[in-house]
Structure formats: C-alpha cells, structure tokens
Amino acid sequence: MSIVKCNHCHLEFNPNVMIKDGNLNFCCKGCQGVYHILKDDGLDSFYDKLGNKTIAPPLEVSNDDLSKFDSKNFLDNYSSTTKEGFTQIDLIIEGIHCAACVWLNEKILYETKGIVEANINFTSNKARIVWDSDKLKLSEIILKIRSIGYNAYAYDSSVADAQASKAKRDYFIRMMVAVIASMNIMMLSVAKYTGFFTGISEEVKNMIHIGEFILSTPVLFYSGWIFFKGGYYGLKNRMVNMDFLVASGSTLTYTYSMFILFGAKGESYFDSVSMIITFVLVGKYLEVIGKKSAVDTLDKIKSSLPLEAVVIQDDTKKVVALNSIKLDDVIEIKAGDKVPVDGIISKGEGFFDESTLTGESIPVYKKIGDSVFSGTINSNSLIEYKVTKDFKNSTFSSIVTLLEDSLNSKPKIQTQAAQISRYFSLTILSLALSTFLVWYFLGLDLGFNYAGANHFEKSFIVAISVIVIACPCALALATPMASLVGISELAKKGLLFKEAKFIESLAVANKVVFDKTGTLTKGELNVVKMRVLDDNIHKLNLLYSILCASTHPVSISIKNYLKEKYALTEKKLDNVKNIEAKGMSAAYTNIEGKTFELLGGNLELLKQNDIHYKFDSNKTVYLFAINKKVIATFELEDEIKDNAKDLIEFLQNKNIEVIMLTGDNENVASNIAKQLGIKSYLSYQTPISKAQYVKELRKQDNVVVMVGDGVNDSVALSSADVAIAMGNSADVALAISDVVLLNSSLKSLKDAFLISMKTYKFIKQNLAISLIYNTVTIPLAMAGLVIPLFAALSMSLSSLIVVLNSLRIKMK
Amino acid sequence: MINDTLFFMLIVGIIISAGMLLIFVWAARSGQFDDSSKMVNGLLFDSTEDLNDAINKEKNLKEAKSEKLKSEVEKLKEE
C-alpha cells in the first residue's frame, strides 16, 4: 500500500483516510482550509520555501474567545503605546516550526491594513506587533494568525527578557570585535614568529608591533571592559575574582608591550593580551545565551496559563483577570481547561492531568473536597471550585517565580582550577611587586641592560617580565584546553555540556539525585503479565472493543499489547459507560439477539458489580469480565530503563550516594528502589519539596547532581550543582539544565561520569605542569636574567605542552 | 622602499577591517543578529518578490507614521 503526502503539512498518510480535493490530498479539514486561504491570497510560494520539510497540521482553535482580546482590561494589561501613537503588543506564536512559517506569518500580517510592524523571532517564537488601533482591532490580528493554522498568546514581556536580550546583544558585539581583532593579530604573529627563525629586520618587527598595538587596544579596552567592571565590583566586595585577574594580567602585559614598542629591548605580547580576553569572553557569551534562552522558555510557560478565569458570583458568570481573583471566589473550568489558581473542588468530579507537577502521565481522579493545583489540566468534566490561594501564591506561579529567581542566583561553582589560579595569581602579583621594590630601592643591577631605560623603567620592566613569564597562559589554558577536549569527547556520546565547568563538578560529585518517572523508568505503563482464562476470539474482540472506547492510558497500553498478539476487530457496543476511577461498562448484542454485559477495569469495579475475584498484585491491574465471569487479567507497570541498574551500581562503587525522589506513591517508589538497589528514596514529593531536599544536601557541603526530565523537576534542577536533563524533557527542564543527554539513555549518563572523571584527571595534570614550569622560570625572571627570545619560546612551549597533554584525553 | 609599502598596506588593511567591523557593529546594534536561526535562514529568502516586500515594508512604515502624525494633529486641532 502506498502512502500519500498531505498537500499542506507534508505528513504522510494512508490514501484511504485522505480528503480528496481534485488532484490534491489533505489529511484534515484544517490543512485543506489553510491551503486554500494561502492559494487565494497568492501566498502559495510558502510551499516552495517549505521544501521537503513537514509542519504540524493546523491547530484547531475555537474562535469564541476572540472578544476578550478587545476588552479594555486585556489591552491595559498586555499592550503599550509607542511614541508615534501606535499600539504595541508582544505575543508568542504557537506552531512555528521552520523559517517558512515565520515568513508566512510576517507576510500575512504585513499585508493586513493597519499593521505597521510585525517582527517574529524564530528562535524564541516571540512576536512584536505594532498596529494602528484606529484601523484594526487586536482580535482581527489574532484571527488572521489563526486562519493560517497558528495560534497566538499574549505574554507579559518581563524586565528579565529585555535585560537578557540587551546583554546578549552587547556581549555579541564585544565578542565579535575581540574575535576579529585577534584573528588579524594572529596573522601578524605568524610573520613575527617566523622571523625568529628566518631573521627579521628591526624595522619590520616594529611595524608588526605597531599593527598589533592598534588591533589589541580595542580588544583590551572595549571587549575587555566587562572584566574591568567585574573586577571592580569584586574588589568592592573585598574579593579578588577571576575578572580582576584577567583584567590586571592583560593590562600589565599590555603596558609592558608598550614599553617594548617605544624602544625598550624585548618582545611584545600584544597577541597574548587579545587571545586571553577573546577566549574568556567567548565562554562568557555562551553563558549569556543560555540565560536568554532560559528566559524565553519561562515566558513560553507563563503564556500557557489562561489569562482569565470564569468566576461565579451569585449565579452570574463573570470573566476576571487572574490577578484580581480573590480567596473564596468560585471558579468554573470546562473540560480541557488549565486550572488557573489553586483551590478545592466544590462541584463536579473528574480526571486531572497533573503531569506538569508530578511527572506522572496517568490522570488523577478528583472529587468534591479534593484540592486542585494551578497548571494542571481538567481532562473531561465541568468543575466548580473554591479558590484557596491567589494567583501569585498558586503552585504554578510559585514554580515560575522560583525558576526566575534561580536564573539570577545560579549556584556559583568555585572550580578547583579557579581557586588555584586565584592563589597563584595573587602570589605572582605580590612577587612582581616585591621584585619591583627590591630593584628600585636597593638599586640591584645584575648586569642586564635595557637600552635607553632609566632606573625606574628598568625596575618596572623586570617586575612586569615576572608577570609575563608567569603568564597566565599555560595556567589559563590548563583547564579550558582539557575541558574542550573533554566536551568534544562527551558530545560524540550524545552528551551536551553547556559549560565546561560542569565537567569538574560532575567529576567530584558525591550525591546523585534521580527523578523516577521518565528518568529511571520509561514513564509509560506496559503490560508485564497477561492471563487469558478463555481465549475465544469473539470474547477477545469484545475486550478489544471496550478498550477502544476509552482514552485512559491503561486501556491504550493494553490495546496496543493485544493488537500485537491477536488479529482483532472492533465490535459495536451499546450503553458504554465510563465509571470514574474504576473502569468501563458496556453491553453487546450479537446477531442472535443475545445480550452480554461487559466490564473492564480494576478490582473495585468488579466488587461493585458483585464479582468476588481474588487477585493479589502491587502493580496496576486491569480485569475484564463478560456476564460476571472474568475472562482476562492484566498487570501493568512502568518499566525500568535499560542500563539503570548498571548505572546505579557504577555510582555506588564510586562511593557516590544515589537518591531517588518521586511524586509517585510509596508502594511504587519502594518497589522501583528495591529493584534498582537504591537505598534512599522519598515518595509523594512536590516540585518545591524536591528543590528543598537538593538545597539541604548542598548546604551540608555536598556536590549534588540532579537528573530529571519534567517541569516538576525544574526547580530542583536549578538548585543543584549540576543539572542533567533527558533529551526528551520538557522545554524548561532543558533550558534550566547544564547537561543534556541527547539520547535520553542512562548508558550515556555513565559515560558522562567516566569522561568527566578522566578529564578532571588531566586538568590536574595540566595545572601541575604549568606550576612546575613557573617555579623554574619565575626566579630567573625576578633576577632579570630572562633573555627575550627564551621568554617568547618558553611561553609558547609551556602552552604547547598543556595542549598536547590535553589531547591525550582522546586516547583510550 | 619595500618597508614603506609594507607599512602602507598594513595600515590600509587595518582601516578596511575597521570599516567592516563598524558596519557589523551597526548591524548588530540595529538588532539584525538578535535572532540567530532567522538570520541563518534569511539567505533562503532572496527572490525579487522578497526584496520588493522588504522595500514595501519600509515604505508602508513611513506612510503609516506620517498618516498617524497627521491624524493626531487634526485631533489636536479639533480640540
């Protein structure tokens, strides 16, 4: 059987299910509608731009909420007025998959009369729209976007976002200036260093120095400004930080090179100045990008909450903005709605999808008196509930607030290399200072002669040469070089480290905290045991039919399991009833007119129907009965991931304590922990209690690694030393994490530990090499005995050794 | 003589690259590099139609601004 592509979304389907429209095939009404709109508006070049890519079929959105976009309340909250008198709003566009989608949305907006500016950011899916409110209503703009199969949400564009964007742009320009200038300096350096071997005239060498001077000046004072600022604030807080050392080291080297440029004898090191600043700046830029994308995902999450809620007051319904909901208000939510604020159900009962909070995919049944939490989804019924917490203090909002806070106060990891280099650099600075004082006041002269320099200058040059020879070069390269090789090795195994420093933290970690669902287990129920007491195919067909009538994860899982084992057909059932939290009942009438009573569900359902069936199991159970006789039993369980046991054993052998936190119940938690050999676990954990646990561990001076995958883990992830997320995690978890396991496999997590430990060993080796080198050369420099050529060569040599040593990480 | 030429070329080279850098800084400041994914894909949209669209966008923006200004002025006059 061949498959056919849908003409709009390019997804492939069986030809039987397609809607035929002339020569065209569509997978759904939505695709067909959008295709014709584009054709009529002359926008069909969208399909050329789309090429072979596929997009998601258009979202089905009802348009009855459009009026809220024009309410004064809404516009006051979300839009602003530009200085020209236009109205401006920030939206998040849902459904953007490719550049062609961005093009299409911008195009259709620009062709709408009254829209002045429509700029969609492809990376963050945020759009800024400026329009003339006299000519066009916001609802018309939203309708336009919806008509081509996308949807738009308003979001509160936060201060954090504006700051992050500004910082990103600023760092980008500074970094590019440094990179471009450094590249040019490197080209000049090639000429200079070749001159050492082939001979070079003083005049040409001076020319190169002038060129290097011109190029390195903006690098030090424009790009390096960040380090001056950082160092200044550090000193203000009585701290000598890395920024201060980069700034002072490069400024001194720069000054020394200036002396050389203006006639003193020796080698200039403008190239080292710009290289150090460029390398460190690139690292900082990556941090800034990471922060910006985290802010973007947080905005996306915030926009996923409804903007308003229906409040019932004295039998009348009123639409109210979330901020103005008061305690004890009664709120009504329809099926499929997100719960806007926390509360207690006062009317109705039904299933709630709490996966954002607990990580469990199975909906939770709730009745009158149970509490509901914001951010969860009401799956199937009309519910009224009493508000117990206002918007700001509700579960979902407090998670978002916690995450925002953690972005600004991400635990500072003091890596060992940073610590060593701090003491080292302080030592060097004081050595240089004392060298200067000794030379200047004691008038020491060991016979080394700087042409044309007076006594002060001479002492100064010797002092600086101490710093230059002890140049942070090898030391500064010790960690980054090894980390760089380590990171590329890790990337080959599908491990994405966002910053190099996490390699070291991972290598020295002594506690690893795991989330259960989705991390240690697969996060989906699978049939582990089936017993069929009567395998008459007609009876199994009835079982299959009752399974098909339900959308509960248990039914779906059993259905898929049965489909693989038997050839089954669906029969028409009558009187299908969904019994909340228990199962389903239905009736079937065969050709002879005989009626069968069908029951499918858990033990309680059978008990309710007077079937007393003995069945002992600590797993999820599904039973099927025809006319009160049990036909088949199933046991389901969330399966443990491959290699999980292996990983836990490995960690415990390395004396790393493993802890499991789960939102699931005690029974399941203890069962999984026993299977994996995990000694400590905590059940019934909320997102916030998980985070508190991690923070508590960190307070006791542990280096904590948190491994998780869901929105519910994100707060805990953000408070750990190293946050590791599975590749298929929720957006926030990915944005907040430091390491991503692209293939979500636990085997690569083991690799992450192994390679990090190996890399850390090499970092320590590199540090040792550069320290030994320095203890030999610094006394020489202090004595003023360093010959310029030797200084230049040995500096390159020490760096080279560090680089070559780091490359050994690649070797088995 | 050779050294003079060398020096001249060095300075000219630095001036040219400084010019390029300034253009880059201007572009970055005006927000053209804010969206990395869009920037990369921008290369694909360079047909005549797309270029005309870009010009029209600028023109419409200018027109809308002057129109708005006029209507504001009229509003003020009425008052």
mmCIF file of C-alpha atoms in Angstrom, chain A residues 272-391:
data_model
loop_
_atom_site.group_PDB
_atom_site.id
_atom_site.type_symbol
_atom_site.label_atom_id
_atom_site.label_comp_id
_atom_site.label_asym_id
_atom_site.label_seq_id
_atom_site.Cartn_x
_atom_site.Cartn_y
_atom_site.Cartn_z
ATOM 1 C CA SER A 272 48.634 37.166 24.386
ATOM 2 C CA VAL A 273 46.557 40.087 25.642
ATOM 3 C CA SER A 274 43.948 39.746 22.929
ATOM 4 C CA MET A 275 43.905 35.948 22.964
ATOM 5 C CA ILE A 276 43.232 35.693 26.690
ATOM 6 C CA ILE A 277 40.433 38.225 26.539
ATOM 7 C CA THR A 278 38.888 36.615 23.480
ATOM 8 C CA PHE A 279 38.889 33.095 24.941
ATOM 9 C CA VAL A 280 37.419 34.078 28.263
ATOM 10 C CA LEU A 281 34.848 36.303 26.564
ATOM 11 C CA VAL A 282 33.608 33.511 24.292
ATOM 12 C CA GLY A 283 32.953 31.438 27.403
ATOM 13 C CA LYS A 284 31.026 34.312 28.976
ATOM 14 C CA TYR A 285 28.956 34.819 25.826
ATOM 15 C CA LEU A 286 27.817 31.191 25.921
ATOM 16 C CA GLU A 287 26.612 31.778 29.492
ATOM 17 C CA VAL A 288 24.636 34.832 28.386
ATOM 18 C CA ILE A 289 22.976 32.947 25.508
ATOM 19 C CA GLY A 290 21.995 30.178 27.896
ATOM 20 C CA LYS A 291 20.353 32.658 30.199
ATOM 21 C CA LYS A 292 18.459 34.320 27.372
ATOM 22 C CA SER A 293 17.012 31.035 26.141
ATOM 23 C CA ALA A 294 16.014 30.126 29.683
ATOM 24 C CA VAL A 295 14.134 33.415 29.986
ATOM 25 C CA ASP A 296 12.410 32.709 26.656
ATOM 26 C CA THR A 297 11.172 29.292 27.774
ATOM 27 C CA LEU A 298 9.926 30.725 31.047
ATOM 28 C CA ASP A 299 7.904 33.296 29.120
ATOM 29 C CA LYS A 300 6.504 30.499 26.968
ATOM 30 C CA ILE A 301 5.457 28.599 30.083
ATOM 31 C CA LYS A 302 3.874 31.647 31.637
ATOM 32 C CA SER A 303 1.844 32.248 28.487
ATOM 33 C CA SER A 304 0.482 28.704 28.672
ATOM 34 C CA LEU A 305 -1.661 29.595 31.672
ATOM 35 C CA PRO A 306 -5.065 31.053 30.801
ATOM 36 C CA LEU A 307 -5.248 34.830 31.000
ATOM 37 C CA GLU A 308 -8.637 34.951 32.601
ATOM 38 C CA ALA A 309 -10.959 32.772 34.601
ATOM 39 C CA VAL A 310 -14.729 32.445 34.878
ATOM 40 C CA VAL A 311 -15.837 33.416 38.364
ATOM 41 C CA ILE A 312 -19.347 32.556 39.544
ATOM 42 C CA GLN A 313 -20.883 35.184 41.780
ATOM 43 C CA ASP A 314 -24.499 34.938 42.890
ATOM 44 C CA ASP A 315 -25.365 32.649 39.959
ATOM 45 C CA THR A 316 -23.904 35.011 37.375
ATOM 46 C CA LYS A 317 -20.720 34.226 35.492
ATOM 47 C CA LYS A 318 -18.074 36.883 35.177
ATOM 48 C CA VAL A 319 -14.760 36.831 33.341
ATOM 49 C CA VAL A 320 -11.989 38.073 35.585
ATOM 50 C CA ALA A 321 -8.271 38.617 35.059
ATOM 51 C CA LEU A 322 -6.153 36.172 37.055
ATOM 52 C CA ASN A 323 -4.575 38.888 39.175
ATOM 53 C CA SER A 324 -7.919 40.016 40.525
ATOM 54 C CA ILE A 325 -9.171 36.600 41.644
ATOM 55 C CA LYS A 326 -9.798 36.701 45.387
ATOM 56 C CA LEU A 327 -9.767 33.968 48.009
ATOM 57 C CA ASP A 328 -13.058 32.048 48.337
ATOM 58 C CA ASP A 329 -14.175 33.019 44.825
ATOM 59 C CA VAL A 330 -15.853 30.160 42.981
ATOM 60 C CA ILE A 331 -14.302 29.364 39.615
ATOM 61 C CA GLU A 332 -15.723 27.276 36.835
ATOM 62 C CA ILE A 333 -13.458 25.290 34.498
ATOM 63 C CA LYS A 334 -14.531 23.413 31.409
ATOM 64 C CA ALA A 335 -13.083 20.162 30.065
ATOM 65 C CA GLY A 336 -9.638 20.752 28.573
ATOM 66 C CA ASP A 337 -9.054 23.975 30.536
ATOM 67 C CA LYS A 338 -5.985 24.605 32.608
ATOM 68 C CA VAL A 339 -6.578 25.272 36.277
ATOM 69 C CA PRO A 340 -5.662 28.951 36.777
ATOM 70 C CA VAL A 341 -5.248 29.092 40.595
ATOM 71 C CA ASP A 342 -5.212 26.588 43.467
ATOM 72 C CA GLY A 343 -8.456 25.597 45.133
ATOM 73 C CA ILE A 344 -10.798 22.931 46.484
ATOM 74 C CA ILE A 345 -13.466 21.306 44.307
ATOM 75 C CA SER A 346 -16.972 22.282 45.317
ATOM 76 C CA LYS A 347 -18.964 20.773 42.456
ATOM 77 C CA GLY A 348 -18.304 18.024 39.946
ATOM 78 C CA GLU A 349 -15.667 15.324 39.688
ATOM 79 C CA GLY A 350 -13.221 14.185 37.050
ATOM 80 C CA PHE A 351 -9.710 13.413 35.978
ATOM 81 C CA PHE A 352 -6.857 15.905 36.181
ATOM 82 C CA ASP A 353 -3.648 15.693 34.213
ATOM 83 C CA GLU A 354 -1.043 16.611 36.801
ATOM 84 C CA SER A 355 1.989 15.661 34.744
ATOM 85 C CA THR A 356 3.441 19.179 34.959
ATOM 86 C CA LEU A 357 3.593 18.911 38.737
ATOM 87 C CA THR A 358 4.203 15.242 39.470
ATOM 88 C CA GLY A 359 5.703 13.920 36.244
ATOM 89 C CA GLU A 360 3.153 11.075 36.234
ATOM 90 C CA SER A 361 1.333 10.684 32.948
ATOM 91 C CA ILE A 362 -1.699 8.887 34.419
ATOM 92 C CA PRO A 363 -4.526 11.348 35.161
ATOM 93 C CA VAL A 364 -5.580 11.671 38.784
ATOM 94 C CA TYR A 365 -9.235 11.312 39.778
ATOM 95 C CA LYS A 366 -10.589 14.138 41.952
ATOM 96 C CA LYS A 367 -13.974 14.643 43.621
ATOM 97 C CA ILE A 368 -15.641 17.227 45.869
ATOM 98 C CA GLY A 369 -13.293 18.261 48.705
ATOM 99 C CA ASP A 370 -10.066 17.404 46.836
ATOM 100 C CA SER A 371 -7.630 20.167 46.060
ATOM 101 C CA VAL A 372 -6.705 21.164 42.529
ATOM 102 C CA PHE A 373 -3.466 22.904 41.615
ATOM 103 C CA SER A 374 -2.786 25.567 39.046
ATOM 104 C CA GLY A 375 -1.083 24.379 35.884
ATOM 105 C CA THR A 376 -2.879 21.017 35.863
ATOM 106 C CA ILE A 377 -5.410 20.227 33.153
ATOM 107 C CA ASN A 378 -9.015 19.304 33.737
ATOM 108 C CA SER A 379 -9.430 16.394 31.324
ATOM 109 C CA ASN A 380 -13.096 15.663 30.918
ATOM 110 C CA SER A 381 -15.738 17.357 33.025
ATOM 111 C CA LEU A 382 -17.253 20.640 34.139
ATOM 112 C CA ILE A 383 -15.933 21.550 37.559
ATOM 113 C CA GLU A 384 -16.511 24.346 40.041
ATOM 114 C CA TYR A 385 -14.032 25.006 42.795
ATOM 115 C CA LYS A 386 -13.335 27.385 45.632
ATOM 116 C CA VAL A 387 -10.129 29.403 45.464
ATOM 117 C CA THR A 388 -7.713 28.798 48.339
ATOM 118 C CA LYS A 389 -4.710 30.716 47.045
ATOM 119 C CA ASP A 390 -4.481 33.836 44.928
ATOM 120 C CA PHE A 391 -2.708 33.849 41.596
#
